[in-house]
Structures are given as structure tokens and as C-alpha cells.
């Protein structure tokens, strides 16, 4: 087995004093692994991946990303963030910057890459997500699917070791989901480590090495996609699958 | 059946929706209320506009002739008061033969102000340019070097003082306001409390009392023999006052930025300051341009309050010019109309600039 890139050990997180959102999470992700996390809303799946790059802080246990532990030390967190790209449900592109500027921002201001070099690399990423011709438009001039592809390209600009996807297709019109999934599948085939919170079970079947099912802040079950879908172990998983695949 | 989708070609709007008559009907006589209102306004205009024009233009006296003005009282305006006293009104108590100095200084500052409003000047060196120009203007006005006679700040006055006080306090208040607004949203309780107390304290007192404190109370706390120029103290007072109001406007803009913007910037590894500078502030400030310019206009007019601490800016200088001269004292109305026009030109320019900048900043929102 190849070496781990992300390790959760006994991670617990609370919102406020009473809401126990992550409970005793143990999870190891190996380099190049593609993981899909699913589960009902409120089960803690988004919170889990947002803990990986320190957008949420956990109160107990440890999270180690590529040898760096996520702690109160903002330097450690910023180091991790440079190595972990993230794509959000609501795209979160910067509306006051052009597509190209959205992509060059981090390389220029975090990576200290010269402008010309950053733009050259940004164009390569835009070609990768098949949207190079929109480089000089503003995000709000693009369709939802195009915006999400720009967001993926933006996350790729720092050449991350891990990509996190937080329900990347949930805010899209049905017609646009495919173009985003196609880009994600292509990315998956290029061997980057991916953790993806999604309900696109077709995507899970096509590319995931492992599917994780979460409920009430816990990992209920995890397995290879074929096993997961055809032979779920727990009653809760069967119930969930019957609801999302049932029609 | 195989239905074929045929798009309908675009056509121009029908001619019955264009032309001046249509415009009149739509905008002035669209229903009986609007027609009645239009007619009422027309009647008022017929009744009062001719009289106003006669007073302001046709029967007015423009020569600096006090007797002629006296004779025309109640019939025509006496613009002669402006002809006679304009230098005193515009330059205040500044020595008469030296008034080219505030003139040059003001032209310099205005030129830089206007340049600062345009895109090519939005560069890092603009701040340095401001320091240089302000130093030059200050030296020119105070003198004491290069063979220029020394003119103490209590003799500065009129429009140059108004422009100097307002532009300096705006330029200094703005960054303070941004920091205070960010401070009020800080995670650190000490900073948050300090900024909140500052804003609430300043907003809780009238500008006049701030000026009074700056001018009369502050020197009492200073050690013997140590004094700060009254102009500097007043400037600090206006700046701190304006910053508190501006800070709340900026805070409103900061609150309108979705959390996702900050998270996206953080996930890219941007630090707090870089996130604020590149992502949050550009968007937040663009949202509150109307409020900010509103505040700037207020500051510009509020500088007239410095008269109470014996600094004679434009409004104060008008009083100075007319109160001491029995011949011209009766024509205060004309004098006030004159400075009203000056205030209006500046404020209107600011408000037009605000519209232009809004358009510039909102380009990204146009589809």
C-alpha cells in the first residue's frame, strides 16, 4: 500500500457547545486515491473536508496533511492550503476579477510567480477545463457550469497535491452537470488525490477508489464502489441508497 | 409528427412609441394627477421665474458701486459685493499682496485631487506624490523659507483652507476608517472593543464639541511650552470625526461580502491581509461608494464649523469680509449666494464623480 497523504485520528468537532458534528473520525487517504463521500445533509461530510484545509477547526484529535499537522498555527494551515485545492458548491469565484485574474491571483500573491508566467500557466489550466476563450470575461458573464470549471482551474493553478470538491454540481442546472463531471473525471484519470463530497453516484461508480458513507457525524461505512453499491453492509446505508437510487 | 422550431426574427419597436409628443404624453401627461402637477408647476414657473431672473440678472448691479447697490435694494441683486470683496471672501485674512501663494497651492492641490480621481494615477507612487505636493503647498503657504514672508496658520483662510482641511481630512480619515471597520469585525476582543468604543464615542458628540476640545481643551493637557499648531489640532479633530462615520459605512460594505469569498481566498492560501486587500475590500468599497461620497460631501461642508475656533475658511471669511464694512454689510444674501455656488460646484462634482466611479467599479457585474 502506498503512503498516506491525509490522516484523521480520532477527530471530534463541535459547533458551539452542543452540536457534535464530527465524532471520532478515523480516516487515512493514500496518495493518488479518489474518494467520494456521501450521506444525508447535516451528516458532517462538508465539515469533514473543510477541516482538511483548516476552513473549519476541530477540537479533538489530529489531522495531518502531507506531513503537516493542522493546528492553531496559521503558517502550518497556509502551507497546507497551498497544497490542497478546493472547489465549492457556490463556485465562489471573485466577481470583481476576470477569469484570468481569478486564476493568477494565488500564483502571483502566494506563489510569487511573475505575472507573465502565471498567466501562461493559467491559460494552460483554462485549456484543461476547455474554457480558454473566456479568459477575459468576468465570472458573472459565464454560465454556472462554466463558472464551476473556472473554479476547478483556479484550484489547480497552485498545482495542488490534493483536490477537495464540496458538492461541486449541487448548484448547477441539470444541463450543466455533465460538463463539470467530465472535467472531474478527466482530472481523476490523471492521478491527483481527490476527495469529493457529491451525490452523483454515477461519478462515484466511474472513478472512485473508495466510497464513504457518513451519517450523524460518523463514518458509517466505506468500501470500493462496486461493493458499496451492490452489497452495503449497514441498514442505514441501504436505506440511504434506496432513497437516492430508488427512482 | 416532427415539429420544427423556427425562431421569430427581431423587429424594431413600433413608431407609436417614439417621438417628442409620445414623450410628453408619457412623462408629463400620463394621467390626470400627473397633468395637474405639470400644469401647477408651469403656473409657478410663470409666476416666479421672471421675477427671479430680474433680480438675479437684469436689474442686478455687477459694478463695485455701493451707492448704486443701495439704490437697487429690493429690485436687483448687488453682485458688486462679490466684485469688491471676492479676494477677501476667497482668501480670508491671508496678507493681500501674498495671495498668489494660497492660489498656487490650491491649484496644485486641486490638480492632484482631480488626477487622483482617474485610473492612470491609481499607482503606488500616488501616495508619495501626495506627500510631496502637500509639503510644497504647506511650505508655499506658511513661508519662512526661500525669501517667502512667514504667514502663520491663523491667518490662512477662505477657499484654500476649506479645500486643504477637507481634502486632508478625507485622505487621512479613509484609511483609518477602513482599519476601524475591519477592527470592529476582528476575532480579537481587545481590538473589537477599542474600535467600537471609538466609533460610538465620536458619533455621540457633535463636531463642534470635537473642534472645541481639539482647539481649547487639548492644549491644557500638554506640557508647558509644548504646543501643536491649532490647524493641525483641528485637522486631527475633523479626521477622527469623519473616520468614525466612514468606518460604519465601510463596515456595512464588509458585511455584504459573502463568507464564501473569504473561504475561497483562504483555500488558495492567501493570508488575512492579502484576502482583505485583494478580495474583500475591493468588493466592499465598491458597494458603498454612494455612502462614502455622501460622507465626503458632508466633511467638505462641515469644515465651515471651524469658524468657531477662529479659523476663517470660506464661510467664515465671508462673515469677516462683510461684518466689518458697513457699506457692504446689507448685501450678505448676495455674498452667501456666491459661496453657495462655490460649495455647490464642489459637491456636485463629487457626486458626479461618485456616479462615474460606480460605473467603473461595476463593470464586472454587467453581463
Coordinates of C-alpha atoms in Angstrom, one line a residue:
Chain A
X1 CA 0.0 0.0 0.0
X2 CA 1.3 3.4 -0.9
X3 CA 2.0 6.1 1.7
X4 CA -0.8 8.2 3.3
X5 CA -1.3 11.9 2.4
X6 CA -4.1 12.7 4.8
X7 CA -4.6 11.1 8.2
X8 CA -7.5 11.8 10.5
X9 CA -7.1 10.3 14.0
X10 CA -9.9 10.4 16.5
X11 CA -11.1 13.8 15.2
X12 CA -14.0 15.4 17.0
X13 CA -15.6 18.7 16.3
X14 CA -18.5 20.7 17.9
X15 CA -20.4 23.7 16.6
X16 CA -20.9 25.7 19.7
X17 CA -21.2 23.7 22.9
X18 CA -23.8 21.2 22.0
X19 CA -23.8 20.3 18.3
X20 CA -21.3 17.4 17.9
X21 CA -20.8 17.5 14.2
X22 CA -17.8 15.1 13.7
X23 CA -17.5 12.1 16.0
X24 CA -14.3 10.0 16.4
X25 CA -13.4 10.3 12.7
X26 CA -10.5 8.0 11.7
X27 CA -9.6 8.2 8.1
X28 CA -6.5 7.6 6.0
X29 CA -6.2 8.8 2.4
X30 CA -3.4 7.5 0.4
X31 CA -1.6 9.3 -2.4
X32 CA -3.5 9.3 -5.6
X33 CA -6.6 7.9 -4.1
X34 CA -10.0 9.1 -5.3
X35 CA -12.6 9.2 -2.6
X36 CA -16.3 10.0 -2.8
X37 CA -18.1 11.0 0.4
X38 CA -21.9 10.8 0.5
X39 CA -24.5 11.0 3.2
X40 CA -27.7 12.9 4.2
X41 CA -27.5 16.6 4.7
X42 CA -26.2 17.6 8.1
X43 CA -24.1 14.4 8.3
X44 CA -20.8 16.3 8.5
X45 CA -19.4 15.5 5.1
X46 CA -18.7 19.1 4.1
X47 CA -17.4 19.8 7.6
X48 CA -15.0 16.9 7.3
X49 CA -13.4 18.0 4.1
X50 CA -13.3 21.7 5.2
X51 CA -11.2 20.5 8.2
X52 CA -8.6 19.3 5.8
X53 CA -7.6 22.8 4.8
X54 CA -8.4 24.5 8.1
X55 CA -11.6 26.3 6.9
X56 CA -13.1 24.6 10.0
X57 CA -11.2 23.9 13.1
X58 CA -11.5 20.7 15.0
X59 CA -11.4 20.5 18.8
X60 CA -10.0 17.0 19.4
X61 CA -7.8 14.5 17.6
X62 CA -5.3 15.2 14.9
X63 CA -5.4 15.8 11.1
X64 CA -2.1 15.5 9.3
X65 CA -1.9 16.6 5.6
X66 CA 1.3 15.7 3.7
X67 CA 3.3 15.7 7.0
X68 CA 1.9 18.9 8.3
X69 CA -0.4 18.9 11.3
X70 CA -3.5 21.2 11.1
X71 CA -3.3 23.2 14.3
X72 CA -3.7 26.8 15.6
X73 CA -0.6 27.8 13.7
X74 CA -1.7 29.8 10.8
X75 CA 1.6 29.2 9.0
X76 CA 1.0 25.5 9.0
X77 CA -2.5 26.0 7.7
X78 CA -1.4 28.3 5.0
X79 CA 1.3 25.8 3.9
X80 CA -1.4 23.1 3.7
X81 CA -3.7 25.3 1.8
X82 CA -1.1 25.8 -0.9
X83 CA -1.0 22.1 -1.4
X84 CA -4.7 21.5 -1.2
X85 CA -7.1 22.9 -3.8
X86 CA -10.8 23.3 -3.1
X87 CA -13.9 23.7 -5.2
X88 CA -17.1 24.9 -3.6
X89 CA -20.7 24.3 -4.2
X90 CA -21.3 28.0 -4.9
X91 CA -18.2 28.4 -7.1
X92 CA -17.0 31.4 -5.0
X93 CA -15.2 33.0 -7.9
X94 CA -14.1 36.5 -7.3
X95 CA -16.7 38.6 -9.3
X96 CA -14.6 41.7 -9.4
X97 CA -11.7 40.0 -11.2
X98 CA -11.7 38.5 -14.7
X99 CA -11.4 34.8 -15.2
X100 CA -7.7 35.1 -15.9
X101 CA -7.2 37.3 -12.8
X102 CA -9.1 34.7 -10.7
X103 CA -6.6 32.1 -11.8
X104 CA -3.4 34.2 -11.5
X105 CA -4.2 35.7 -8.1
X106 CA -2.9 32.9 -5.9
X107 CA 0.2 32.1 -8.0
X108 CA 1.2 35.8 -8.0
X109 CA 0.4 36.7 -4.4
X110 CA 1.0 33.4 -2.7
X111 CA 3.4 31.6 -5.0
X112 CA 5.3 34.8 -6.0
X113 CA 5.2 33.8 -9.7
X114 CA 5.8 36.6 -12.1
X115 CA 2.7 37.8 -13.9
X116 CA 3.6 36.6 -17.4
X117 CA 4.5 33.2 -16.2
X118 CA 1.3 33.0 -14.0
X119 CA -0.8 34.0 -17.0
X120 CA 0.8 31.4 -19.2
X121 CA 0.2 28.6 -16.7
X122 CA -3.4 29.9 -16.1
X123 CA -4.2 29.6 -19.8
X124 CA -2.9 26.0 -19.7
X125 CA -5.3 25.3 -16.9
X126 CA -8.2 27.0 -18.7
X127 CA -7.5 24.9 -21.7
X128 CA -7.5 21.8 -19.5
X129 CA -11.1 22.7 -18.4
X130 CA -11.9 23.7 -22.0
X131 CA -12.8 27.3 -21.4
X132 CA -9.7 29.3 -22.6
X133 CA -11.7 31.5 -24.8
X134 CA -13.5 33.0 -21.8
X135 CA -10.3 34.2 -20.1
X136 CA -11.0 37.9 -20.3
X137 CA -14.7 37.8 -19.2
X138 CA -15.9 38.3 -15.7
X139 CA -17.3 35.3 -13.8
X140 CA -20.9 36.6 -13.8
X141 CA -20.9 36.7 -17.6
X142 CA -20.5 32.9 -17.6
X143 CA -23.0 30.1 -17.1
X144 CA -22.9 28.1 -13.9
X145 CA -21.2 25.2 -15.5
X146 CA -18.5 27.4 -17.0
X147 CA -18.0 29.2 -13.6
X148 CA -17.5 25.9 -11.9
X149 CA -15.0 24.8 -14.4
X150 CA -13.1 28.1 -13.9
X151 CA -13.2 27.4 -10.2
X152 CA -11.6 24.0 -10.8
X153 CA -8.9 25.6 -13.0
X154 CA -8.3 28.2 -10.3
X155 CA -7.8 25.5 -7.6
X156 CA -5.4 23.7 -10.0
X157 CA -3.2 26.8 -10.5
X158 CA -1.1 26.1 -7.5
X159 CA -0.5 22.5 -8.7
X160 CA -2.0 21.0 -5.5
X161 CA -1.4 17.5 -4.3
X162 CA -4.9 17.1 -3.2
X163 CA -8.2 18.4 -4.6
X164 CA -11.3 18.8 -2.4
X165 CA -14.7 19.1 -4.0
X166 CA -17.6 20.2 -1.8
X167 CA -20.8 19.3 -3.7
X168 CA -19.5 20.8 -6.9
X169 CA -22.6 20.1 -9.0
X170 CA -25.3 20.7 -6.5
X171 CA -25.9 24.3 -7.5
X172 CA -25.9 23.6 -11.3
X173 CA -28.7 23.3 -13.8
X174 CA -29.2 19.7 -14.9
X175 CA -27.8 20.6 -18.4
X176 CA -24.5 21.7 -17.0
X177 CA -23.7 19.0 -14.5
X178 CA -22.2 16.8 -17.2
X179 CA -19.6 19.3 -18.4
X180 CA -18.3 19.7 -14.8
X181 CA -18.3 16.0 -14.2
X182 CA -16.4 15.4 -17.4
X183 CA -13.7 17.7 -16.2
X184 CA -13.6 16.0 -12.9
X185 CA -13.4 12.6 -14.4
X186 CA -10.5 13.7 -16.6
X187 CA -8.8 15.1 -13.6
X188 CA -9.3 11.8 -11.7
X189 CA -7.7 9.9 -14.5
X190 CA -4.6 12.0 -14.2
X191 CA -3.8 10.6 -10.8
X192 CA -4.3 13.5 -8.5
X193 CA -5.6 12.7 -5.0
X194 CA -9.3 13.7 -4.9
X195 CA -11.9 13.8 -2.1
X196 CA -15.3 14.6 -3.4
X197 CA -18.5 15.2 -1.5
X198 CA -21.2 14.5 -4.0
X199 CA -24.5 12.7 -4.7
X200 CA -23.5 11.9 -8.2
X201 CA -23.4 8.2 -7.8
X202 CA -22.6 7.7 -11.5
X203 CA -19.4 9.6 -10.9
X204 CA -18.6 7.6 -7.8
X205 CA -19.0 4.3 -9.7
X206 CA -16.9 5.6 -12.6
X207 CA -13.9 7.0 -10.8
X208 CA -13.9 6.4 -7.1
X209 CA -11.4 4.0 -5.4
X210 CA -13.5 4.2 -2.3
X211 CA -16.9 5.5 -1.3
X212 CA -17.5 6.7 2.3
X213 CA -21.0 7.0 3.7
X214 CA -21.5 9.3 6.6
X215 CA -24.4 9.9 9.0
X216 CA -24.7 11.9 12.2
X217 CA -21.0 12.9 12.2
X218 CA -19.7 9.4 11.8
X219 CA -18.3 7.3 9.1
X220 CA -20.9 4.6 8.8
X221 CA -19.4 2.5 6.1
X222 CA -16.6 2.7 3.5
X223 CA -15.9 0.4 0.6
X224 CA -15.0 0.0 -3.0
X225 CA -17.8 1.4 -5.2
X226 CA -18.9 -1.9 -6.6
X227 CA -19.1 -3.4 -3.1
X228 CA -20.6 -0.3 -1.6
X229 CA -23.5 -0.1 -4.1
X230 CA -24.2 -3.8 -4.6
X231 CA -23.6 -5.1 -1.1
X232 CA -24.0 -2.3 1.5
X233 CA -23.2 -3.6 5.0
X234 CA -25.3 -1.5 7.2
X235 CA -29.0 -0.9 7.4
X236 CA -28.5 2.9 7.4
X237 CA -26.5 2.7 4.1
X238 CA -29.1 0.5 2.4
X239 CA -31.8 3.0 3.5
X240 CA -29.9 5.9 2.1
X241 CA -29.0 4.2 -1.2
X242 CA -32.6 3.2 -1.7
X243 CA -33.7 6.8 -1.4
X244 CA -31.2 8.3 -3.8
X245 CA -31.1 5.5 -6.3
X246 CA -34.7 4.4 -5.9
X247 CA -36.2 6.1 -8.9
Chain B
X1 CA -45.2 14.5 -36.1
X2 CA -41.9 16.2 -36.3
X3 CA -42.3 19.8 -35.2
X4 CA -39.6 22.2 -36.3
X5 CA -38.5 25.1 -34.1
X6 CA -38.5 28.3 -36.2
X7 CA -37.2 31.4 -34.3
X8 CA -39.1 34.7 -34.9
X9 CA -36.9 37.4 -36.3
X10 CA -36.3 40.5 -34.2
X11 CA -38.3 43.6 -35.3
X12 CA -37.8 47.3 -34.3
X13 CA -40.4 48.7 -31.8
X14 CA -43.5 50.3 -33.4
X15 CA -43.2 54.0 -34.2
X16 CA -46.1 54.9 -31.9
X17 CA -43.7 54.5 -29.0
X18 CA -41.3 57.2 -30.1
X19 CA -41.1 60.9 -30.8
X20 CA -41.5 64.1 -28.7
X21 CA -45.3 64.0 -28.5
X22 CA -45.2 60.5 -27.2
X23 CA -42.5 61.5 -24.7
X24 CA -44.7 64.4 -23.4
X25 CA -47.7 62.2 -23.1
X26 CA -45.8 59.5 -21.3
X27 CA -43.8 61.7 -18.9
X28 CA -45.9 64.8 -18.3
X29 CA -49.5 64.0 -19.0
X30 CA -49.8 60.2 -18.4
X31 CA -52.9 60.6 -16.2
X32 CA -54.9 63.4 -14.6
X33 CA -52.8 63.7 -11.5
X34 CA -49.6 64.0 -13.5
X35 CA -51.3 66.5 -15.9
X36 CA -52.4 68.6 -12.9
X37 CA -49.0 68.6 -11.4
X38 CA -47.4 69.6 -14.7
X39 CA -49.8 72.5 -15.1
X40 CA -49.3 73.6 -11.5
X41 CA -45.5 73.7 -12.0
X42 CA -45.9 75.6 -15.2
X43 CA -48.0 78.2 -13.4
X44 CA -45.5 78.5 -10.6
X45 CA -42.7 79.0 -13.1
X46 CA -44.6 81.7 -15.0
X47 CA -45.3 83.5 -11.7
X48 CA -41.8 83.4 -10.2
X49 CA -39.1 82.8 -12.8
X50 CA -39.4 86.2 -14.4
X51 CA -39.1 88.0 -11.0
X52 CA -36.1 85.8 -10.1
X53 CA -34.4 86.5 -13.4
X54 CA -35.0 90.2 -13.0
X55 CA -33.5 90.2 -9.5
X56 CA -30.6 88.0 -10.3
X57 CA -29.7 89.2 -13.8
X58 CA -31.5 92.1 -15.5
X59 CA -31.8 94.5 -12.6
X60 CA -28.6 93.4 -10.8
X61 CA -25.6 95.6 -10.2
X62 CA -22.2 94.0 -11.0
X63 CA -20.0 97.0 -10.5
X64 CA -18.4 97.5 -7.1
X65 CA -20.6 100.6 -6.5
X66 CA -22.1 100.7 -3.0
X67 CA -24.4 103.6 -3.8
X68 CA -25.9 102.0 -6.9
X69 CA -26.4 98.8 -4.9
X70 CA -28.1 100.8 -2.2
X71 CA -30.4 102.3 -4.8
X72 CA -31.2 98.9 -6.3
X73 CA -32.1 97.2 -3.0
X74 CA -35.1 95.0 -3.2
X75 CA -35.1 95.3 -7.0
X76 CA -31.9 93.8 -8.2
X77 CA -29.1 91.8 -6.7
X78 CA -25.9 93.5 -5.8
X79 CA -23.2 91.4 -7.3
X80 CA -20.9 94.3 -6.7
X81 CA -20.3 92.9 -3.2
X82 CA -18.6 90.0 -4.9
X83 CA -16.7 92.2 -7.3
X84 CA -15.5 94.3 -4.4
X85 CA -14.8 91.6 -1.7
X86 CA -14.1 88.4 -3.7
X87 CA -10.5 88.3 -2.7
X88 CA -11.3 88.7 0.9
X89 CA -14.0 86.0 0.7
X90 CA -11.9 83.6 -1.2
X91 CA -8.6 84.1 0.7
X92 CA -9.7 85.3 4.1
X93 CA -7.1 87.0 6.3
X94 CA -4.1 85.9 4.2
X95 CA -2.0 89.0 3.5
X96 CA -3.4 90.7 0.4
X97 CA -0.2 91.1 -1.6
X98 CA 0.8 87.4 -0.9
X99 CA -2.4 85.8 -2.0
X100 CA -0.8 84.3 -5.1
X101 CA 0.7 81.8 -2.7
X102 CA -2.5 80.2 -1.5
X103 CA -3.8 80.4 -5.1
X104 CA -0.8 78.4 -6.4
X105 CA -1.0 76.0 -3.5
X106 CA -4.7 75.4 -4.1
X107 CA -4.3 75.0 -7.8
X108 CA -1.6 72.4 -7.1
X109 CA -3.8 70.5 -4.6
X110 CA -6.9 70.6 -6.9
X111 CA -4.8 69.4 -9.9
X112 CA -3.6 66.5 -7.8
X113 CA -7.1 65.8 -6.4
X114 CA -8.5 65.6 -9.9
X115 CA -5.6 63.5 -11.1
X116 CA -6.1 61.1 -8.2
X117 CA -9.6 60.5 -9.4
X118 CA -8.5 59.0 -12.6
X119 CA -7.3 55.5 -13.4
X120 CA -3.8 56.1 -14.6
X121 CA -2.9 57.7 -11.2
X122 CA -4.1 54.7 -9.2
X123 CA -0.5 53.5 -8.7
X124 CA 1.6 53.0 -5.6
X125 CA 3.5 56.2 -6.2
X126 CA 0.4 58.3 -5.8
X127 CA 0.8 58.4 -2.0
X128 CA 4.4 59.7 -2.4
X129 CA 3.1 62.3 -4.9
X130 CA 0.6 63.4 -2.3
X131 CA 3.2 63.9 0.4
X132 CA 5.4 65.9 -2.0
X133 CA 2.5 68.2 -3.2
X134 CA 1.2 68.7 0.3
X135 CA 4.6 69.6 1.6
X136 CA 5.0 72.0 -1.3
X137 CA 1.6 73.6 -0.7
X138 CA 2.3 73.8 3.1
X139 CA 5.7 75.4 2.6
X140 CA 4.3 77.8 0.0
X141 CA 1.5 79.0 2.3
X142 CA 3.5 79.2 5.5
X143 CA 6.6 80.7 4.0
X144 CA 9.7 81.5 6.1
X145 CA 12.0 79.9 3.5
X146 CA 13.2 80.9 0.0
X147 CA 12.5 84.5 0.7
X148 CA 8.8 84.0 1.3
X149 CA 7.4 86.0 4.1
X150 CA 6.2 83.9 7.1
X151 CA 2.4 83.7 7.3
X152 CA 1.2 81.9 10.4
X153 CA -1.6 79.4 10.1
X154 CA -4.1 81.5 12.0
X155 CA -4.0 83.9 9.0
X156 CA -4.8 81.2 6.5
X157 CA -8.4 81.3 5.3
X158 CA -11.0 81.2 2.7
X159 CA -11.4 78.6 0.0
X160 CA -7.8 77.3 0.2
X161 CA -8.4 76.5 3.9
X162 CA -11.7 74.8 3.1
X163 CA -10.1 72.7 0.4
X164 CA -7.0 71.9 2.4
X165 CA -9.0 70.9 5.6
X166 CA -11.5 68.8 3.7
X167 CA -9.1 67.0 1.3
X168 CA -6.6 66.3 4.0
X169 CA -9.1 65.0 6.5
X170 CA -10.8 62.9 3.8
X171 CA -7.4 61.4 2.7
X172 CA -6.4 60.7 6.3
X173 CA -9.8 59.6 7.5
X174 CA -10.3 57.0 4.8
X175 CA -7.5 54.6 5.7
X176 CA -8.3 55.0 9.4
X177 CA -12.0 54.2 8.7
X178 CA -11.1 51.0 6.8
X179 CA -8.9 49.8 9.6
X180 CA -11.5 50.6 12.3
X181 CA -14.2 48.9 10.2
X182 CA -12.0 45.8 9.9
X183 CA -11.2 46.1 13.6
X184 CA -14.9 46.0 14.6
X185 CA -15.2 42.7 12.8
X186 CA -11.9 41.3 14.3
X187 CA -11.8 38.0 16.1
X188 CA -9.7 39.7 18.8
X189 CA -11.9 41.1 21.6
X190 CA -9.5 43.9 22.6
X191 CA -9.3 45.3 19.1
X192 CA -13.0 44.9 18.5
X193 CA -13.9 46.7 21.8
X194 CA -11.4 49.5 21.2
X195 CA -12.8 50.2 17.7
X196 CA -16.4 50.0 18.9
X197 CA -15.8 52.5 21.7
X198 CA -14.0 54.9 19.4
X199 CA -16.9 54.9 16.9
X200 CA -19.6 55.2 19.5
X201 CA -17.8 57.9 21.4
X202 CA -17.2 60.1 18.4
X203 CA -20.6 59.5 16.9
X204 CA -22.1 60.5 20.2
X205 CA -20.8 64.1 20.2
X206 CA -21.3 66.9 17.7
X207 CA -18.4 68.0 15.5
X208 CA -18.5 71.4 17.2
X209 CA -17.6 69.9 20.6
X210 CA -14.8 67.8 19.0
X211 CA -13.4 71.0 17.5
X212 CA -13.7 72.8 20.8
X213 CA -11.9 70.1 22.5
X214 CA -9.2 70.0 19.9
X215 CA -8.8 73.7 20.0
X216 CA -9.2 74.7 23.6
X217 CA -9.1 71.6 25.9
X218 CA -6.3 69.7 24.3
X219 CA -3.6 72.3 24.9
X220 CA -4.4 72.2 28.6
X221 CA -3.2 68.6 28.8
X222 CA 0.1 69.4 27.0
X223 CA 3.2 70.0 29.0
X224 CA 4.3 73.7 29.4
X225 CA 5.9 75.2 26.4
X226 CA 4.8 72.4 24.1
X227 CA 2.2 73.3 21.6
X228 CA 0.8 71.9 18.4
X229 CA -0.5 74.3 15.7
X230 CA -4.2 74.9 16.0
X231 CA -4.7 74.0 12.4
X232 CA -3.1 70.6 13.0
X233 CA -5.3 70.0 16.0
X234 CA -8.4 71.0 14.2
X235 CA -7.4 68.8 11.3
X236 CA -6.9 65.9 13.6
X237 CA -10.4 66.6 15.1
X238 CA -12.2 66.6 11.8
X239 CA -10.2 63.5 10.6
X240 CA -11.1 61.4 13.7
X241 CA -14.7 62.6 13.5
X242 CA -15.1 61.8 9.8
X243 CA -13.3 58.4 10.2
X244 CA -15.9 57.2 12.7
X245 CA -18.7 57.8 10.3
X246 CA -16.9 56.4 7.4
X247 CA -15.9 53.3 9.4
X248 CA -19.6 52.4 9.8
X249 CA -20.2 52.9 6.1
X250 CA -17.3 50.7 5.2
X251 CA -18.4 48.1 7.8
X252 CA -21.7 47.9 6.0
X253 CA -19.9 47.1 2.8
X254 CA -17.7 44.4 4.6
X255 CA -20.8 42.7 5.9
X256 CA -22.3 42.4 2.4
X257 CA -19.4 40.3 1.2
X258 CA -20.4 36.6 1.2
X259 CA -18.4 34.3 3.5
X260 CA -17.6 32.1 0.5
X261 CA -15.4 34.9 -0.9
X262 CA -13.1 34.8 2.1
X263 CA -13.1 31.0 2.2
X264 CA -12.2 30.8 -1.4
X265 CA -9.3 33.2 -0.9
X266 CA -8.2 31.3 2.2
X267 CA -8.4 27.9 0.4
X268 CA -5.9 29.4 -2.1
X269 CA -3.5 30.1 0.7
X270 CA -4.0 33.9 0.8
X271 CA -3.2 35.5 4.2
X272 CA -5.7 37.6 6.2
X273 CA -4.2 40.9 4.9
X274 CA -3.9 39.7 1.3
X275 CA -7.5 38.4 1.4
X276 CA -8.7 41.7 2.7
X277 CA -6.7 43.7 0.2
X278 CA -7.3 41.7 -2.9
X279 CA -10.8 40.2 -2.4
X280 CA -12.8 41.7 0.4
X281 CA -12.0 45.5 0.3
X282 CA -12.3 46.0 -3.4
X283 CA -15.7 44.5 -3.4
X284 CA -16.9 46.0 -0.2
X285 CA -15.8 49.5 -1.0
X286 CA -17.3 49.4 -4.5
X287 CA -20.7 48.6 -2.8
X288 CA -20.6 51.6 -0.6
X289 CA -19.4 54.3 -2.9
X290 CA -22.6 56.3 -2.6
X291 CA -22.3 56.3 1.2
X292 CA -18.7 57.2 1.1
X293 CA -19.1 60.1 -1.2
X294 CA -22.1 61.2 0.9
X295 CA -19.7 61.4 3.8
X296 CA -17.0 63.2 1.8
X297 CA -19.6 65.8 0.8
X298 CA -20.6 66.2 4.5
X299 CA -17.0 66.6 5.5
X300 CA -16.5 69.3 2.9
X301 CA -19.4 71.3 4.2
X302 CA -18.7 70.6 7.9
X303 CA -15.3 72.3 7.6
X304 CA -17.4 75.6 7.8
X305 CA -17.7 74.8 11.5
X306 CA -14.0 75.6 12.1
X307 CA -15.0 79.3 12.3
X308 CA -15.9 78.8 15.9
X309 CA -12.3 78.1 16.7
X310 CA -11.3 81.3 14.8
X311 CA -10.1 79.7 11.6
X312 CA -11.8 81.6 8.8
X313 CA -12.4 79.2 5.9
X314 CA -14.8 80.1 3.1
X315 CA -18.0 80.7 5.2
X316 CA -16.0 82.4 8.0
X317 CA -14.2 84.6 5.5
X318 CA -17.5 85.8 4.1
X319 CA -18.5 87.0 7.6
X320 CA -15.1 88.5 8.1
X321 CA -15.3 90.4 4.8
X322 CA -18.8 91.8 5.3
X323 CA -19.3 92.3 9.0
X324 CA -16.5 94.8 9.3
X325 CA -17.7 97.0 6.4
X326 CA -21.0 99.0 6.9
X327 CA -21.2 99.8 3.2
X328 CA -21.5 96.2 2.1
X329 CA -22.9 94.5 5.2
X330 CA -26.5 94.8 3.8
X331 CA -25.7 92.6 0.8
X332 CA -24.9 89.4 2.8
X333 CA -27.5 87.5 0.8
X334 CA -25.6 88.0 -2.4
X335 CA -22.4 87.1 -0.6
X336 CA -24.0 83.8 0.6
X337 CA -25.3 83.0 -2.8
X338 CA -21.8 83.4 -4.1
X339 CA -20.2 81.0 -1.7
X340 CA -23.3 78.7 -2.1
X341 CA -22.4 78.5 -5.8
X342 CA -18.8 77.6 -4.9
X343 CA -19.9 74.9 -2.4
X344 CA -22.4 73.6 -5.0
X345 CA -19.7 73.3 -7.7
X346 CA -17.5 71.2 -5.5
X347 CA -20.3 69.0 -4.0
X348 CA -21.9 68.4 -7.4
X349 CA -18.5 67.5 -8.9
X350 CA -18.1 64.9 -6.1
X351 CA -21.5 63.5 -6.7
X352 CA -21.0 63.2 -10.4
X353 CA -17.6 61.6 -9.8
X354 CA -19.3 59.1 -7.5
X355 CA -21.6 58.0 -10.3
X356 CA -18.7 57.6 -12.7
X357 CA -16.7 55.6 -10.2
X358 CA -19.7 53.3 -9.5
X359 CA -19.9 52.6 -13.2
X360 CA -16.2 51.9 -13.4
X361 CA -16.4 49.5 -10.4
X362 CA -19.5 47.8 -11.5
X363 CA -18.2 46.8 -14.9
X364 CA -17.8 43.2 -13.8
X365 CA -21.5 43.0 -13.0
X366 CA -22.6 43.9 -16.5
X367 CA -23.5 40.9 -18.5

